[in-house]
Amino acid sequence: MSPTITAFKESPDRGRGLARDMAVRWALEEVGQSYDVRLVTFPEMKAPAHLAVQPFGQIPTYEDGDLVMFESGAIVFHIAERHPGLLPDHPNARARALTWIFAAVSTVQPPIVEFGMAAMLERDKPWFEARQPLLEQAVRTRLDQLAHRLGEADWLDGDFSAGDLMMVVVLRRLGASGMLNDYPSLLAYVARAEARPAFQRAFDDQLAVYRAVSEA
Ligand code: GTB
């Protein structure tokens, strides 16, 4: 049986592949695992049936037999652990790939999300202009550090791994800001990842959902 994931019925990202189901779709495509998608509306995400699966009323979730999971990073790691293709064989290298998943979601992502949320929700607030340079600098600090670590390598640690997948998902949220243009190696890193056929399939599938709903 194929696992079932949840995704927005009407994604606010307008099909740009920025919602978190993208990470899960991409991981499943990378390992060649077919899956079903249950689309949920905002009210459905806050209803008891969904809260029983995702206590914070969010997407994505992952259900496979009697296994029920939430948190995109954990889901991606679970998929990577159970299928070949997204983790190296050596135990230490696998541990380092897990480290990069955590680095993506808990070190690089927070300033990016804060910067994005401020631009989306606080433009009319009196503090917006004063706070913006601080938020931008916090993102740039992480990008500087990440670019330094990546150097001239294609991927963060050896072959493409679940760590790269998660990092690219996080970096893609900066797309509209244009900030990545100042970091050619990171821009190329994201482009390299986006060129992967599995990314393309995942992207096309989530875009098809957005198009079907917006044309209905
Ligand atoms: N830590 C969780 C995980 O990684 O799984 C975070 C999940 C999460 O943030 N889910 C969001 C959600 O369900 C959707 S992805 N939000 C509804 C709610 O909290 O009520 C975040 C997201 C949303 C929209 C855009 N966008 O429009 O560009 C990008 C990313």
mmCIF file of C-alpha atoms and ligand atoms in Angstrom:
data_model
loop_
_atom_site.group_PDB
_atom_site.id
_atom_site.type_symbol
_atom_site.label_atom_id
_atom_site.label_comp_id
_atom_site.label_asym_id
_atom_site.label_seq_id
_atom_site.Cartn_x
_atom_site.Cartn_y
_atom_site.Cartn_z
ATOM 1 C CA MET A 1 0.000 0.000 0.000
ATOM 2 C CA SER A 2 1.154 3.514 -0.773
ATOM 3 C CA PRO A 3 1.530 6.094 1.989
ATOM 4 C CA THR A 4 -0.886 9.014 2.110
ATOM 5 C CA ILE A 5 0.288 12.554 2.685
ATOM 6 C CA THR A 6 -1.703 15.719 3.232
ATOM 7 C CA ALA A 7 -1.342 18.977 1.325
ATOM 8 C CA PHE A 8 -3.195 22.268 1.059
ATOM 9 C CA LYS A 9 -6.297 22.111 -1.110
ATOM 10 C CA GLU A 10 -5.638 25.770 -1.926
ATOM 11 C CA SER A 11 -2.015 26.542 -1.284
ATOM 12 C CA PRO A 12 -1.305 30.185 -0.448
ATOM 13 C CA ASP A 13 1.987 29.841 -2.332
ATOM 14 C CA ARG A 14 0.017 29.633 -5.616
ATOM 15 C CA GLY A 15 1.793 26.472 -6.741
ATOM 16 C CA ARG A 16 5.355 27.670 -6.220
ATOM 17 C CA GLY A 17 6.206 24.542 -4.251
ATOM 18 C CA LEU A 18 6.920 26.429 -1.040
ATOM 19 C CA ALA A 19 4.502 24.585 1.237
ATOM 20 C CA ARG A 20 5.970 21.737 3.246
ATOM 21 C CA ASP A 21 4.281 18.913 1.384
ATOM 22 C CA MET A 22 6.893 19.693 -1.294
ATOM 23 C CA ALA A 23 9.696 18.210 0.845
ATOM 24 C CA VAL A 24 7.733 15.016 1.384
ATOM 25 C CA ARG A 25 6.628 14.714 -2.237
ATOM 26 C CA TRP A 26 10.206 15.276 -3.381
ATOM 27 C CA ALA A 27 11.633 12.667 -0.995
ATOM 28 C CA LEU A 28 9.051 10.107 -2.129
ATOM 29 C CA GLU A 29 9.860 10.851 -5.768
ATOM 30 C CA GLU A 30 13.603 10.535 -5.114
ATOM 31 C CA VAL A 31 13.168 7.024 -3.720
ATOM 32 C CA GLY A 32 10.549 5.973 -6.274
ATOM 33 C CA GLN A 33 7.747 5.422 -3.764
ATOM 34 C CA SER A 34 4.256 6.122 -5.093
ATOM 35 C CA TYR A 35 1.907 7.961 -2.737
ATOM 36 C CA ASP A 36 -1.600 9.309 -2.358
ATOM 37 C CA VAL A 37 -2.437 12.868 -1.432
ATOM 38 C CA ARG A 38 -5.352 13.970 0.741
ATOM 39 C CA LEU A 39 -6.050 17.637 0.106
ATOM 40 C CA VAL A 40 -7.274 19.628 3.088
ATOM 41 C CA THR A 41 -8.846 23.048 3.465
ATOM 42 C CA PHE A 42 -7.878 25.403 6.299
ATOM 43 C CA PRO A 43 -11.033 24.547 8.304
ATOM 44 C CA GLU A 44 -10.353 20.832 7.798
ATOM 45 C CA MET A 45 -6.809 21.290 9.127
ATOM 46 C CA LYS A 46 -8.223 22.680 12.365
ATOM 47 C CA ALA A 47 -10.909 19.987 12.773
ATOM 48 C CA PRO A 48 -10.514 17.093 15.229
ATOM 49 C CA ALA A 49 -9.878 14.444 12.565
ATOM 50 C CA HIS A 50 -6.802 16.275 11.268
ATOM 51 C CA LEU A 51 -5.674 17.411 14.722
ATOM 52 C CA ALA A 52 -5.551 13.762 15.742
ATOM 53 C CA VAL A 53 -2.884 13.316 13.070
ATOM 54 C CA GLN A 54 -1.203 16.745 13.228
ATOM 55 C CA PRO A 55 -1.653 18.325 16.679
ATOM 56 C CA PHE A 56 -0.799 21.808 15.369
ATOM 57 C CA GLY A 57 -3.380 21.769 12.592
ATOM 58 C CA GLN A 58 -0.857 21.928 9.758
ATOM 59 C CA ILE A 59 0.239 20.060 6.657
ATOM 60 C CA PRO A 60 2.032 17.850 5.780
ATOM 61 C CA THR A 61 1.228 14.570 7.446
ATOM 62 C CA TYR A 62 2.272 11.072 6.464
ATOM 63 C CA GLU A 63 0.273 7.903 7.011
ATOM 64 C CA ASP A 64 1.575 4.479 6.124
ATOM 65 C CA GLY A 65 -0.358 1.526 7.548
ATOM 66 C CA ASP A 66 -0.492 2.091 11.281
ATOM 67 C CA LEU A 67 2.301 4.687 11.194
ATOM 68 C CA VAL A 68 1.128 8.290 11.467
ATOM 69 C CA MET A 69 3.690 11.101 11.327
ATOM 70 C CA PHE A 70 3.941 14.850 11.061
ATOM 71 C CA GLU A 71 6.893 17.310 10.777
ATOM 72 C CA SER A 72 8.342 17.408 7.286
ATOM 73 C CA GLY A 73 11.944 16.900 8.445
ATOM 74 C CA ALA A 74 11.045 13.780 10.399
ATOM 75 C CA ILE A 75 8.982 12.435 7.507
ATOM 76 C CA VAL A 76 11.797 13.016 5.029
ATOM 77 C CA PHE A 77 14.250 11.253 7.328
ATOM 78 C CA HIS A 78 11.851 8.341 7.792
ATOM 79 C CA ILE A 79 11.458 7.957 4.018
ATOM 80 C CA ALA A 80 15.226 8.206 3.551
ATOM 81 C CA GLU A 81 15.874 5.576 6.195
ATOM 82 C CA ARG A 82 13.495 3.072 4.688
ATOM 83 C CA HIS A 83 14.448 3.381 1.052
ATOM 84 C CA PRO A 84 17.791 3.525 -0.675
ATOM 85 C CA GLY A 85 18.778 6.753 -2.408
ATOM 86 C CA LEU A 86 18.680 9.595 0.096
ATOM 87 C CA LEU A 87 21.193 8.548 2.732
ATOM 88 C CA PRO A 88 24.765 7.286 2.486
ATOM 89 C CA ASP A 89 25.594 3.768 3.657
ATOM 90 C CA HIS A 90 28.197 4.563 6.296
ATOM 91 C CA PRO A 91 26.615 5.135 9.735
ATOM 92 C CA ASN A 92 28.667 8.272 10.389
ATOM 93 C CA ALA A 93 27.772 9.728 7.005
ATOM 94 C CA ARG A 94 24.097 8.941 7.682
ATOM 95 C CA ALA A 95 24.360 10.749 11.007
ATOM 96 C CA ARG A 96 25.871 13.766 9.234
ATOM 97 C CA ALA A 97 23.006 13.783 6.707
ATOM 98 C CA LEU A 98 20.581 13.838 9.653
ATOM 99 C CA THR A 99 22.595 16.720 11.067
ATOM 100 C CA TRP A 100 21.990 18.676 7.859
ATOM 101 C CA ILE A 101 18.243 18.003 8.076
ATOM 102 C CA PHE A 102 18.260 19.525 11.547
ATOM 103 C CA ALA A 103 20.525 22.374 10.429
ATOM 104 C CA ALA A 104 18.052 23.185 7.672
ATOM 105 C CA VAL A 105 14.936 23.215 9.832
ATOM 106 C CA SER A 106 16.295 24.524 13.113
ATOM 107 C CA THR A 107 19.248 26.758 12.214
ATOM 108 C CA VAL A 108 18.797 28.092 8.673
ATOM 109 C CA GLN A 109 15.008 28.124 8.464
ATOM 110 C CA PRO A 110 14.026 30.295 11.478
ATOM 111 C CA PRO A 111 15.521 33.609 10.258
ATOM 112 C CA ILE A 112 14.218 32.925 6.740
ATOM 113 C CA VAL A 113 10.691 32.331 7.993
ATOM 114 C CA GLU A 114 10.826 35.366 10.280
ATOM 115 C CA PHE A 115 12.027 37.543 7.417
ATOM 116 C CA GLY A 116 9.286 36.202 5.123
ATOM 117 C CA MET A 117 6.535 36.504 7.703
ATOM 118 C CA ALA A 118 7.478 40.109 8.489
ATOM 119 C CA ALA A 119 7.341 41.004 4.790
ATOM 120 C CA MET A 120 3.951 39.301 4.502
ATOM 121 C CA LEU A 121 2.249 40.423 7.722
ATOM 122 C CA GLU A 122 3.990 43.509 9.086
ATOM 123 C CA ARG A 123 4.387 45.892 6.155
ATOM 124 C CA ASP A 124 1.849 48.319 7.610
ATOM 125 C CA LYS A 125 3.320 48.237 11.110
ATOM 126 C CA PRO A 126 5.284 51.222 12.417
ATOM 127 C CA TRP A 127 8.295 49.040 13.240
ATOM 128 C CA PHE A 128 8.523 47.340 9.839
ATOM 129 C CA GLU A 129 11.156 49.588 8.229
ATOM 130 C CA ALA A 130 13.359 49.640 11.326
ATOM 131 C CA ARG A 131 13.207 45.889 11.849
ATOM 132 C CA GLN A 132 13.776 44.848 8.242
ATOM 133 C CA PRO A 133 17.591 45.315 8.135
ATOM 134 C CA LEU A 134 17.953 43.249 11.304
ATOM 135 C CA LEU A 135 15.870 40.420 9.923
ATOM 136 C CA GLU A 136 17.705 40.536 6.601
ATOM 137 C CA GLN A 137 21.087 40.493 8.313
ATOM 138 C CA ALA A 138 20.085 37.431 10.337
ATOM 139 C CA VAL A 139 19.304 35.603 7.087
ATOM 140 C CA ARG A 140 22.507 36.806 5.434
ATOM 141 C CA THR A 141 24.582 35.566 8.357
ATOM 142 C CA ARG A 142 23.273 32.045 7.798
ATOM 143 C CA LEU A 143 23.682 32.278 4.016
ATOM 144 C CA ASP A 144 27.282 33.456 4.400
ATOM 145 C CA GLN A 145 28.012 30.530 6.705
ATOM 146 C CA LEU A 146 26.265 28.008 4.500
ATOM 147 C CA ALA A 147 28.010 29.272 1.350
ATOM 148 C CA HIS A 148 31.325 29.069 3.180
ATOM 149 C CA ARG A 149 30.686 25.441 4.155
ATOM 150 C CA LEU A 150 29.417 24.427 0.714
ATOM 151 C CA GLY A 151 32.473 25.961 -0.954
ATOM 152 C CA GLU A 152 32.737 24.642 -4.485
ATOM 153 C CA ALA A 153 31.080 21.313 -3.733
ATOM 154 C CA ASP A 154 27.874 20.232 -5.420
ATOM 155 C CA TRP A 155 26.247 19.036 -2.189
ATOM 156 C CA LEU A 156 26.774 19.612 1.513
ATOM 157 C CA ASP A 157 28.425 16.289 2.348
ATOM 158 C CA GLY A 158 29.283 13.928 -0.492
ATOM 159 C CA ASP A 159 26.416 12.792 -2.693
ATOM 160 C CA PHE A 160 22.980 14.449 -2.714
ATOM 161 C CA SER A 161 21.184 13.430 0.467
ATOM 162 C CA ALA A 162 18.042 14.063 2.484
ATOM 163 C CA GLY A 163 20.060 16.846 4.143
ATOM 164 C CA ASP A 164 20.441 18.671 0.828
ATOM 165 C CA LEU A 165 16.767 18.091 0.036
ATOM 166 C CA MET A 166 15.696 19.738 3.286
ATOM 167 C CA MET A 167 18.197 22.588 2.942
ATOM 168 C CA VAL A 168 17.042 23.378 -0.587
ATOM 169 C CA VAL A 169 13.385 23.322 0.492
ATOM 170 C CA VAL A 170 14.277 25.926 3.129
ATOM 171 C CA LEU A 171 16.391 28.094 0.795
ATOM 172 C CA ARG A 172 13.659 28.141 -1.850
ATOM 173 C CA ARG A 173 11.534 30.256 0.482
ATOM 174 C CA LEU A 174 13.940 33.121 -0.267
ATOM 175 C CA GLY A 175 13.110 33.015 -3.971
ATOM 176 C CA ALA A 176 10.884 36.075 -4.106
ATOM 177 C CA SER A 177 13.299 38.171 -2.017
ATOM 178 C CA GLY A 178 16.087 37.877 -4.601
ATOM 179 C CA MET A 179 18.551 37.563 -1.730
ATOM 180 C CA LEU A 180 20.060 34.356 -3.070
ATOM 181 C CA ASN A 181 21.300 36.290 -6.108
ATOM 182 C CA ASP A 182 24.050 37.620 -3.844
ATOM 183 C CA TYR A 183 25.205 34.048 -3.194
ATOM 184 C CA PRO A 184 26.062 32.487 -6.572
ATOM 185 C CA SER A 185 27.165 29.173 -5.081
ATOM 186 C CA LEU A 186 23.880 28.799 -3.171
ATOM 187 C CA LEU A 187 21.886 29.889 -6.196
ATOM 188 C CA ALA A 188 23.644 27.186 -8.231
ATOM 189 C CA TYR A 189 23.117 24.674 -5.401
ATOM 190 C CA VAL A 190 19.367 25.298 -5.439
ATOM 191 C CA ALA A 191 19.258 25.189 -9.254
ATOM 192 C CA ARG A 192 21.164 21.877 -9.245
ATOM 193 C CA ALA A 193 18.627 20.405 -6.863
ATOM 194 C CA GLU A 194 15.659 21.796 -8.779
ATOM 195 C CA ALA A 195 17.013 20.190 -11.955
ATOM 196 C CA ARG A 196 16.670 16.727 -10.444
ATOM 197 C CA PRO A 197 13.872 14.791 -12.161
ATOM 198 C CA ALA A 198 12.366 13.871 -8.783
ATOM 199 C CA PHE A 199 12.111 17.539 -7.834
ATOM 200 C CA GLN A 200 10.469 18.307 -11.160
ATOM 201 C CA ARG A 201 7.871 15.560 -10.712
ATOM 202 C CA ALA A 202 7.054 16.692 -7.183
ATOM 203 C CA PHE A 203 6.853 20.309 -8.273
ATOM 204 C CA ASP A 204 4.603 19.511 -11.233
ATOM 205 C CA ASP A 205 2.265 17.457 -9.061
ATOM 206 C CA GLN A 206 1.747 20.189 -6.486
ATOM 207 C CA LEU A 207 1.346 22.771 -9.265
ATOM 208 C CA ALA A 208 -1.318 20.593 -10.884
ATOM 209 C CA VAL A 209 -3.277 20.709 -7.612
ATOM 210 C CA TYR A 210 -3.094 24.489 -7.518
ATOM 211 C CA ARG A 211 -4.136 24.794 -11.174
ATOM 212 C CA ALA A 212 -7.033 22.361 -10.825
ATOM 213 C CA VAL A 213 -8.391 24.211 -7.797
ATOM 214 C CA SER A 214 -7.906 27.698 -9.230
ATOM 215 C CA GLU A 215 -9.544 26.724 -12.519
ATOM 216 C CA ALA A 216 -12.511 25.021 -10.839
HETATM 217 N N1 GTB B 1 7.363 22.281 11.279
HETATM 218 C C1 GTB B 1 6.276 21.891 10.393
HETATM 219 C C2 GTB B 1 6.803 20.952 9.305
HETATM 220 O O1 GTB B 1 7.944 21.143 8.861
HETATM 221 O O2 GTB B 1 6.078 20.016 8.910
HETATM 222 C C3 GTB B 1 5.689 23.146 9.783
HETATM 223 C C4 GTB B 1 4.506 22.831 8.928
HETATM 224 C C5 GTB B 1 3.898 24.103 8.385
HETATM 225 O O3 GTB B 1 4.408 25.220 8.598
HETATM 226 N N2 GTB B 1 2.810 23.924 7.657
HETATM 227 C C6 GTB B 1 2.115 25.060 7.100
HETATM 228 C C7 GTB B 1 0.668 25.021 7.536
HETATM 229 O O4 GTB B 1 0.044 24.000 7.560
HETATM 230 C C8 GTB B 1 2.154 24.975 5.587
HETATM 231 S S1 GTB B 1 3.799 24.996 4.961
HETATM 232 N N3 GTB B 1 0.144 26.185 7.852
HETATM 233 C C9 GTB B 1 -1.240 26.327 8.223
HETATM 234 C C10 GTB B 1 -1.403 26.766 9.633
HETATM 235 O O5 GTB B 1 -0.417 26.753 10.411
HETATM 236 O O6 GTB B 1 -2.542 27.100 9.972
HETATM 237 C C11 GTB B 1 4.344 26.673 5.358
HETATM 238 C C12 GTB B 1 4.108 27.618 4.215
HETATM 239 C C13 GTB B 1 2.888 28.186 4.021
HETATM 240 C C14 GTB B 1 2.709 29.102 2.983
HETATM 241 C C15 GTB B 1 3.775 29.421 2.172
HETATM 242 N N4 GTB B 1 3.591 30.364 1.112
HETATM 243 O O7 GTB B 1 2.481 30.852 0.894
HETATM 244 O O8 GTB B 1 4.583 30.702 0.422
HETATM 245 C C16 GTB B 1 5.002 28.831 2.360
HETATM 246 C C17 GTB B 1 5.170 27.911 3.407
#
